[in-house]
XYZ file of C-alpha atoms in Angstrom:
438
model
C 0.000 0.000 0.000
C 2.999 2.350 0.106
C 6.188 3.059 -1.802
C 9.777 3.787 -0.722
C 11.739 6.937 -1.332
C 12.219 6.448 -5.094
C 8.527 5.846 -5.754
C 9.134 2.255 -6.848
C 7.865 -0.900 -5.165
C 9.392 -2.040 -1.915
C 12.037 -4.679 -2.649
C 12.699 -7.595 -0.337
C 15.913 -8.836 -1.992
C 18.980 -6.633 -2.243
C 22.441 -7.490 -3.558
C 25.698 -5.791 -2.689
C 27.198 -6.138 -6.143
C 30.749 -5.238 -5.158
C 30.691 -8.130 -2.686
C 28.741 -10.697 -4.694
C 30.419 -10.182 -8.087
C 33.868 -10.854 -6.661
C 32.875 -13.860 -4.562
C 33.329 -17.240 -6.307
C 31.332 -18.970 -3.571
C 28.334 -16.746 -4.325
C 28.466 -17.557 -8.032
C 28.581 -21.312 -7.455
C 25.771 -21.043 -4.909
C 23.768 -18.979 -7.419
C 24.156 -21.704 -10.069
C 22.858 -24.289 -7.594
C 20.015 -21.983 -6.562
C 19.064 -21.349 -10.197
C 19.036 -25.091 -10.947
C 16.704 -25.681 -7.993
C 14.467 -22.690 -8.775
C 14.166 -23.043 -12.545
C 14.333 -26.794 -12.985
C 13.351 -28.152 -9.567
C 16.763 -29.774 -9.171
C 16.989 -31.408 -5.748
C 13.689 -30.192 -4.311
C 11.640 -32.041 -6.947
C 13.437 -35.356 -6.471
C 11.361 -38.199 -5.056
C 13.157 -39.249 -1.887
C 11.252 -42.164 -0.379
C 10.839 -45.640 -1.815
C 7.351 -47.223 -1.984
C 6.085 -48.338 1.391
C 8.429 -46.049 3.331
C 7.702 -42.843 5.250
C 6.417 -40.181 2.861
C 6.091 -42.458 -0.168
C 6.376 -40.529 -3.423
C 6.990 -37.126 -1.871
C 9.574 -34.649 -3.075
C 12.215 -33.147 -0.819
C 10.225 -29.901 -0.766
C 7.190 -31.759 0.561
C 9.272 -33.535 3.193
C 10.604 -30.108 4.231
C 7.046 -28.823 4.651
C 5.957 -31.862 6.680
C 9.128 -31.666 8.776
C 8.594 -27.967 9.515
C 5.006 -28.551 10.645
C 6.151 -31.407 12.931
C 9.210 -29.558 14.272
C 7.321 -26.371 15.152
C 4.741 -28.418 17.081
C 7.549 -30.226 18.901
C 9.220 -26.918 19.793
C 5.972 -25.492 21.183
C 5.396 -28.643 23.245
C 8.934 -28.446 24.643
C 8.586 -24.779 25.588
C 5.280 -25.392 27.343
C 6.637 -28.374 29.274
C 8.122 -28.153 32.771
C 5.602 -25.548 33.825
C 6.138 -23.390 30.746
C 9.428 -21.855 31.932
C 10.990 -21.711 28.465
C 7.726 -20.463 26.944
C 7.645 -17.543 29.372
C 11.335 -16.798 28.853
C 10.845 -16.719 25.066
C 7.592 -14.676 25.249
C 5.796 -17.489 23.392
C 2.369 -16.440 22.145
C -0.195 -18.245 20.008
C -2.563 -15.436 19.057
C -1.963 -16.092 15.377
C -0.838 -14.086 12.374
C -2.694 -11.785 10.017
C -1.493 -11.613 6.397
C -2.963 -8.480 4.822
C -4.417 -8.227 1.309
C -4.636 -4.823 -0.371
C -5.936 -5.880 -3.772
C -9.146 -7.626 -4.770
C -7.098 -10.141 -6.780
C -4.926 -11.125 -3.799
C -7.957 -11.393 -1.529
C -9.818 -13.579 -4.048
C -6.775 -15.805 -4.526
C -6.433 -16.277 -0.762
C -10.113 -17.155 -0.447
C -9.773 -19.824 -3.131
C -6.649 -21.478 -1.716
C -6.825 -24.982 -0.244
C -4.951 -24.894 3.103
C -4.528 -28.689 3.074
C -2.939 -28.828 -0.386
C 0.733 -29.644 -0.897
C 0.819 -27.210 -3.799
C -1.247 -24.332 -2.391
C -0.258 -24.131 1.276
C 3.266 -22.958 2.148
C 3.115 -23.928 5.811
C 0.041 -26.085 6.670
C -1.049 -23.471 9.226
C -4.774 -23.568 10.101
C -6.198 -20.546 8.317
C -9.364 -18.715 7.473
C -9.830 -15.712 5.238
C -11.420 -12.659 6.873
C -12.856 -9.528 5.295
C -11.694 -5.999 6.086
C -14.241 -5.527 8.881
C -13.072 -8.637 10.742
C -9.423 -7.741 10.142
C -10.118 -4.368 11.796
C -11.796 -6.107 14.718
C -8.679 -8.245 15.170
C -6.262 -5.319 14.719
C -8.103 -1.974 15.140
C -5.006 0.114 14.313
C -5.312 -1.076 10.703
C -8.083 1.528 10.325
C -5.520 3.851 8.742
C -5.607 1.513 5.719
C -9.383 0.995 5.537
C -12.018 2.886 3.606
C -14.646 4.581 5.733
C -12.703 4.266 8.988
C -12.002 7.388 11.026
C -8.694 8.735 9.787
C -8.676 5.933 7.220
C -7.051 5.624 3.830
C -7.523 8.495 1.370
C -9.487 7.838 -1.812
C -6.398 7.271 -3.986
C -4.626 4.921 -1.553
C -4.556 1.143 -1.651
C -7.162 -0.025 0.843
C -7.372 -3.083 2.989
C -9.546 -5.748 1.339
C -9.132 -8.429 3.985
C -6.576 -10.837 5.392
C -5.584 -14.445 5.786
C -5.767 -15.240 9.496
C -3.422 -18.016 10.608
C -5.343 -18.828 13.747
C -2.716 -20.982 15.502
C 0.538 -19.273 14.434
C 3.061 -18.793 17.237
C 5.686 -16.172 17.858
C 8.571 -15.817 20.252
C 11.950 -14.166 20.691
C 14.737 -16.332 19.252
C 17.459 -14.809 21.442
C 15.486 -15.225 24.650
C 14.601 -18.794 23.642
C 18.244 -19.654 22.942
C 19.395 -18.415 26.346
C 16.654 -20.363 28.121
C 17.489 -23.492 26.113
C 21.188 -23.161 26.973
C 20.310 -23.026 30.668
C 18.264 -26.225 30.317
C 21.131 -27.921 28.479
C 23.674 -26.903 31.114
C 21.421 -28.279 33.832
C 21.398 -31.575 31.891
C 25.204 -31.731 31.828
C 26.054 -30.049 28.522
C 29.239 -27.948 28.474
C 29.415 -24.831 26.302
C 32.668 -23.099 25.428
C 31.425 -19.546 24.993
C 33.376 -16.883 23.091
C 35.588 -19.592 21.611
C 36.373 -18.618 18.028
C 37.043 -21.622 15.785
C 39.944 -20.968 13.414
C 40.271 -24.244 11.567
C 39.501 -27.938 11.308
C 42.151 -30.618 10.876
C 41.816 -34.088 9.396
C 43.912 -37.234 9.620
C 44.027 -39.794 6.840
C 42.752 -43.166 7.996
C 45.083 -46.140 7.412
C 43.885 -48.510 4.720
C 44.824 -52.008 3.707
C 47.101 -52.394 0.688
C 45.075 -52.516 -2.516
C 41.848 -51.613 -0.729
C 39.737 -48.506 -1.215
C 41.120 -45.716 0.921
C 38.706 -44.949 3.796
C 37.681 -41.304 4.281
C 39.753 -39.094 6.588
C 38.659 -38.239 10.107
C 38.419 -34.894 11.851
C 41.215 -35.043 14.416
C 41.385 -31.526 15.864
C 39.520 -28.222 16.086
C 41.811 -25.196 16.377
C 40.298 -22.371 18.443
C 41.362 -19.071 19.978
C 41.574 -20.902 23.298
C 43.731 -23.735 22.019
C 43.238 -26.999 20.167
C 40.498 -29.504 20.897
C 41.869 -32.938 20.053
C 39.243 -35.482 19.056
C 39.201 -39.108 20.080
C 38.379 -41.968 17.715
C 34.777 -42.164 18.957
C 33.964 -38.448 18.697
C 31.344 -37.336 16.163
C 31.593 -33.676 15.122
C 28.432 -31.801 14.157
C 28.920 -28.547 12.272
C 25.910 -26.387 13.098
C 27.623 -23.091 12.347
C 24.861 -21.642 10.191
C 26.101 -19.140 7.639
C 29.705 -19.659 8.702
C 29.702 -23.375 7.826
C 31.056 -22.851 4.272
C 34.048 -20.985 5.691
C 34.842 -23.796 8.119
C 34.312 -26.720 5.783
C 36.205 -25.253 2.836
C 39.308 -25.619 5.039
C 39.001 -29.373 4.593
C 38.150 -29.114 0.899
C 34.343 -29.251 1.072
C 31.859 -27.055 -0.773
C 28.604 -26.294 1.076
C 25.692 -25.002 -1.095
C 24.779 -22.309 1.410
C 25.129 -18.533 1.312
C 24.239 -15.977 3.977
C 21.123 -13.877 3.443
C 21.317 -10.824 5.681
C 18.008 -10.012 7.358
C 17.110 -6.619 8.832
C 15.225 -6.219 12.103
C 13.895 -2.935 13.504
C 13.810 -3.436 17.286
C 11.652 -1.110 19.380
C 12.077 -1.470 23.144
C 9.069 0.541 24.278
C 8.563 1.628 27.912
C 5.869 -0.400 29.658
C 3.723 2.693 30.349
C 3.777 3.624 26.654
C 2.785 0.078 25.655
C -0.082 0.112 28.141
C -1.319 3.466 26.791
C -1.097 2.278 23.177
C -3.026 -0.885 24.049
C -5.777 1.137 25.733
C -6.082 3.166 22.527
C -6.036 -0.072 20.500
C -2.984 1.131 18.557
C -0.548 -1.638 19.510
C -0.402 -4.863 17.438
C -1.903 -7.889 19.174
C -0.369 -10.561 16.954
C 1.968 -11.011 13.982
C 0.910 -8.795 11.089
C 2.347 -9.380 7.625
C 2.157 -6.946 4.731
C 3.910 -8.507 1.756
C 7.465 -9.030 2.982
C 7.194 -6.837 6.088
C 6.608 -8.684 9.359
C 5.447 -6.992 12.570
C 5.841 -9.023 15.792
C 4.881 -7.806 19.284
C 6.963 -9.483 21.989
C 5.807 -8.038 25.277
C 7.198 -4.497 25.482
C 9.343 -5.109 22.431
C 7.955 -4.540 18.956
C 9.891 -5.833 15.952
C 9.548 -5.053 12.257
C 11.521 -7.462 10.103
C 12.143 -7.639 6.381
C 14.810 -7.464 3.682
C 17.091 -10.195 2.422
C 20.475 -8.858 1.349
C 23.312 -10.796 -0.266
C 26.337 -9.043 1.208
C 28.733 -11.838 2.063
C 29.316 -12.306 5.763
C 28.908 -8.611 6.624
C 26.475 -8.155 9.544
C 26.495 -4.338 9.561
C 23.231 -2.679 8.454
C 23.370 -0.687 5.234
C 22.161 2.816 6.254
C 20.070 3.299 3.096
C 18.334 -0.069 3.489
C 17.773 0.554 7.206
C 16.113 3.863 6.361
C 13.925 2.101 3.788
C 12.768 -0.323 6.479
C 11.944 2.570 8.844
C 9.778 4.152 6.157
C 7.974 0.871 5.587
C 7.351 0.517 9.324
C 5.953 4.051 9.589
C 3.706 3.535 6.585
C 2.254 0.337 8.051
C 2.010 1.044 11.789
C -0.191 3.520 13.647
C 1.207 7.102 13.513
C 1.516 7.106 17.311
C 4.397 4.602 16.963
C 6.438 6.823 14.612
C 8.619 8.185 17.422
C 9.532 4.688 18.530
C 10.347 3.719 14.941
C 12.741 6.670 14.694
C 14.444 5.722 17.962
C 14.635 1.995 17.214
C 17.858 0.139 16.575
C 18.270 -1.734 13.296
C 20.138 -5.011 13.720
C 21.118 -7.647 11.189
C 21.548 -11.403 11.293
C 22.608 -13.918 8.659
C 20.155 -16.564 7.484
C 21.921 -19.721 6.220
C 20.216 -19.908 2.819
C 20.650 -23.400 1.338
C 20.456 -23.285 -2.456
C 17.552 -25.745 -2.769
C 15.666 -24.452 0.282
C 15.932 -27.665 2.317
C 17.885 -28.555 5.433
C 21.360 -30.028 5.140
C 21.040 -32.691 7.802
C 23.044 -35.865 8.249
C 26.439 -37.462 7.845
C 28.982 -36.193 5.312
C 30.423 -39.283 3.652
C 33.636 -37.508 2.638
C 34.740 -37.315 6.308
C 34.284 -40.312 8.611
C 33.133 -38.506 11.762
C 31.461 -35.382 10.378
C 27.764 -34.481 10.347
C 26.036 -31.221 9.454
C 22.898 -29.502 10.715
C 22.468 -26.428 8.509
C 19.826 -24.231 6.931
C 17.353 -24.025 5.477
C 17.463 -20.226 5.640
C 13.968 -19.614 7.030
C 12.187 -20.902 10.150
C 15.603 -21.610 11.676
C 15.143 -21.407 15.429
C 11.605 -22.767 15.286
C 12.770 -26.064 13.775
C 16.095 -26.347 15.636
C 14.885 -28.881 18.205
C 13.299 -31.056 15.535
C 16.440 -30.997 13.409
C 18.502 -32.029 16.420
C 16.154 -34.941 17.119
C 16.351 -36.216 13.536
C 20.152 -35.898 13.437
C 20.484 -37.778 16.729
C 18.467 -40.635 15.205
C 20.674 -40.635 12.100
C 23.889 -40.787 14.116
C 22.645 -43.338 16.663
C 21.290 -45.683 13.980
C 24.090 -45.086 11.462
C 21.472 -43.854 9.009
C 19.064 -46.796 9.279
C 15.995 -45.308 7.586
C 13.500 -47.460 9.489
C 14.919 -46.240 12.818
C 15.248 -42.616 11.705
C 11.690 -42.444 10.422
C 9.917 -44.348 13.203
C 6.810 -42.340 14.097
C 7.690 -39.410 11.822
C 5.324 -37.993 9.159
C 8.245 -37.412 6.760
C 11.465 -39.059 5.602
C 14.212 -37.857 7.937
C 16.892 -38.987 5.494
C 15.504 -36.753 2.721
C 17.750 -33.895 3.849
C 21.006 -35.839 3.542
C 24.034 -33.761 2.502
C 25.125 -36.572 0.170
C 25.482 -35.129 -3.325
C 24.871 -31.618 -1.974
C 27.924 -31.045 0.245
C 30.662 -31.946 -2.213
C 34.404 -32.497 -2.276
C 35.977 -29.495 -4.013
C 39.608 -28.965 -2.930
C 40.620 -26.624 -5.774
C 37.457 -24.515 -5.526
C 37.868 -24.362 -1.726
C 41.364 -22.901 -2.127
C 40.007 -20.350 -4.597
C 37.317 -19.313 -2.108
C 39.814 -19.150 0.740
C 41.618 -16.466 -1.274
C 38.789 -14.521 -2.913
C 35.511 -15.217 -1.143
C 33.829 -12.510 0.936
C 33.924 -14.944 3.855
C 37.599 -15.828 3.564
């Protein structure tokens, strides 16, 4: 319903050309991404044999079923033990409202089958509501509605209705992670915080004369606090997100993953101001989505997230893009929040964007004791517990599909890195010299 400073449409994707054009890792990732996007390479492959979990499904469909299962598992975990983690993460299930400002978009939403593999992107329970019901759910949207007091002018795009995801959850990823770490430490897990990993080292495994040479093993992890030497029975899981390609290229592996920098406008609003805004019905009650702009209330913190920028491993906000996000936030939110938008901090984080959009989850056959848990680039923290559960099954059963998939509504081996994480010693050396993440 609004346009940025140049009068053109708001753009979600941005590319820092000086970074991307000179990065060989980006170009190889882009080729993989194009193959998946244009020709369905990888995501369209049938992954389960007849009679097995998810018979006849593609990897994309397994990803959808996995995400639905993993989010439910995460919610159940957070609500367990008296709901301590749920409270710490500000978990809320009041749903999400996806706005429609054109008659065509509203009609398309009304005709969509929420139970269809092809038409539903997330399997969320939904119902389509008209503009009047959308205003009842979020009264501050009156600025975008015809006929409402102070509503949209005659020449503005007006709210037609919304898709209401009635059971959608929200929470703060950082708060959740801290609460989860505390639970893990209580269970005996040791974390080495602020321990920068410099490199990985491998040792060639001895092989019998004339026999096929077995894969090497990871033998040491070099860190700022010294080396961690690995015993013969130690399995290493690389769950380094966007930094995984930088680590694994040191042992000659290419990972089809590139960081997508997301922008987040974080408003920490005084409690008295939040209370006043709620009394005036000007504060969002749930997630509100307008195109690619996401508004999430988290207690006294209000977040507006959007933008995906390819800028290597740079986590600093681009001032021009940050200003564009502020303008979008002001155009969407109630005018009474403008001051808080101006005062808000813009922060960035890197999404580990796998080229085919699916998790990289499982053992890497090129290294005897290496597994990965990476991607997919979206829904990261919400599916983290589920991904960990599936990987634990893979490692414990040595990849036995019947064990991995027991009780699961998807094929847990569908996300294997085999054929996706590839041996590429020469390319890895090239990236170590020229890549933006070198």
